[in-house]
Amino acid sequence: PEVIRRAVSYGMTVCPGCATATEAFAALDAGAQALKVFPSSAFGPDYIKALKAVLPPEVPVFAVGGVTPENLAQWIKAGCTGAGLGSDLYRAGQSVERTQRQAAAFVKAYREAVQ
């Protein structure tokens, strides 16, 4: 929480990782403006629904860890504002073309999920 408070004091937007409701509320109490649930794949979309049920409704929540173009809609439908992307978007040494394809697939999946 101290890192969050310090970052907020400098005018930074803070979106810390959390895995439990206790961690989420501690982060919000310290001034976090959004939350990322990590590792989301270990919990699943139903966990996001349960967490969102107890959080203030205006708090953006992002799924991070295990998000793919194929499952992004599940996270959005569970209540996530969006997702943090990692190795499914880019892996060390992969081609620019593959990164472009993956980025396009994520954009398409997100647009379809929020329609």
Short mmCIF file of C-alpha atoms in Angstrom, two decimals, residues 8-102:
data_model
loop_
_atom_site.label_atom_id
_atom_site.label_comp_id
_atom_site.label_asym_id
_atom_site.label_seq_id
_atom_site.Cartn_x
_atom_site.Cartn_y
_atom_site.Cartn_z
CA VAL A 8 -0.67 8.58 -6.18
CA SER A 9 1.03 11.48 -4.36
CA TYR A 10 3.05 12.06 -7.55
CA GLY A 11 -0.13 12.16 -9.64
CA MET A 12 0.38 8.74 -11.16
CA THR A 13 -2.45 6.41 -12.15
CA VAL A 14 -2.03 3.18 -10.23
CA CYS A 15 -3.34 -0.25 -11.26
CA PRO A 16 -1.74 -2.78 -8.89
CA GLY A 17 -2.04 -6.52 -9.13
CA CYS A 18 -4.20 -8.35 -6.63
CA ALA A 19 -5.33 -11.90 -6.12
CA THR A 20 -7.83 -11.55 -3.27
CA ALA A 21 -10.61 -9.21 -2.20
CA THR A 22 -8.49 -8.24 0.82
CA GLU A 23 -5.63 -7.19 -1.46
CA ALA A 24 -8.06 -5.35 -3.74
CA PHE A 25 -9.57 -3.33 -0.90
CA ALA A 26 -6.14 -2.55 0.56
CA ALA A 27 -5.05 -1.24 -2.84
CA LEU A 28 -8.20 0.86 -3.22
CA ASP A 29 -7.84 2.23 0.32
CA ALA A 30 -4.28 3.28 -0.59
CA GLY A 31 -5.58 5.19 -3.62
CA ALA A 32 -5.42 2.74 -6.53
CA GLN A 33 -7.70 3.80 -9.38
CA ALA A 34 -7.95 0.37 -11.03
CA LEU A 35 -7.02 -3.24 -10.31
CA LYS A 36 -5.46 -6.07 -12.26
CA VAL A 37 -6.28 -9.60 -11.15
CA PHE A 38 -3.22 -11.78 -11.54
CA PRO A 39 -2.92 -14.57 -12.43
CA SER A 40 -6.44 -14.48 -13.84
CA SER A 41 -6.16 -17.87 -15.48
CA ALA A 42 -5.65 -19.45 -12.04
CA PHE A 43 -9.00 -18.07 -10.88
CA GLY A 44 -11.24 -17.97 -13.95
CA PRO A 45 -14.02 -15.60 -15.03
CA ASP A 46 -16.35 -16.70 -12.22
CA TYR A 47 -13.83 -15.37 -9.71
CA ILE A 48 -13.92 -11.99 -11.47
CA LYS A 49 -17.72 -11.96 -11.19
CA ALA A 50 -17.52 -12.70 -7.47
CA LEU A 51 -14.85 -10.06 -6.91
CA LYS A 52 -16.77 -7.44 -8.91
CA ALA A 53 -19.85 -8.15 -6.78
CA VAL A 54 -18.10 -6.74 -3.69
CA LEU A 55 -16.00 -3.98 -5.27
CA PRO A 56 -17.29 -0.46 -5.87
CA PRO A 57 -18.92 -0.62 -9.32
CA GLU A 58 -16.83 2.21 -10.76
CA VAL A 59 -13.50 0.41 -10.19
CA PRO A 60 -12.00 -0.86 -13.45
CA VAL A 61 -10.75 -4.44 -13.21
CA PHE A 62 -8.35 -5.99 -15.72
CA ALA A 63 -7.63 -9.69 -16.24
CA VAL A 64 -3.90 -10.42 -16.52
CA GLY A 65 -2.34 -13.82 -17.07
CA GLY A 66 -3.62 -16.39 -19.52
CA VAL A 67 -5.74 -14.03 -21.61
CA THR A 68 -6.01 -14.99 -25.29
CA PRO A 69 -8.08 -13.71 -28.20
CA GLU A 70 -10.17 -16.87 -27.84
CA ASN A 71 -11.07 -16.28 -24.18
CA LEU A 72 -11.05 -12.47 -23.96
CA ALA A 73 -14.84 -12.26 -24.30
CA GLN A 74 -15.26 -14.45 -21.19
CA TRP A 75 -13.26 -11.95 -19.13
CA ILE A 76 -15.20 -8.98 -20.50
CA LYS A 77 -18.53 -10.71 -19.84
CA ALA A 78 -17.37 -11.46 -16.30
CA GLY A 79 -16.98 -7.73 -15.68
CA CYS A 80 -13.44 -6.87 -16.71
CA THR A 81 -12.85 -3.50 -18.32
CA GLY A 82 -10.05 -5.03 -20.35
CA ALA A 83 -6.98 -7.22 -20.06
CA GLY A 84 -3.24 -7.05 -19.72
CA LEU A 85 -1.51 -8.95 -22.49
CA GLY A 86 1.74 -10.82 -22.23
CA SER A 87 3.14 -13.94 -23.82
CA ASP A 88 0.10 -14.57 -25.99
CA LEU A 89 0.77 -11.26 -27.69
CA TYR A 90 4.55 -11.44 -27.83
CA ARG A 91 7.25 -13.99 -27.06
CA ALA A 92 10.95 -13.23 -27.30
CA GLY A 93 12.24 -13.78 -30.80
CA GLN A 94 8.90 -14.03 -32.57
CA SER A 95 8.39 -12.34 -35.91
CA VAL A 96 6.89 -8.91 -36.36
CA GLU A 97 4.23 -10.53 -38.53
CA ARG A 98 3.09 -12.86 -35.75
CA THR A 99 2.96 -9.97 -33.30
CA GLN A 100 0.84 -8.01 -35.78
CA ARG A 101 -1.51 -10.98 -36.27
CA GLN A 102 -1.89 -11.47 -32.53
#
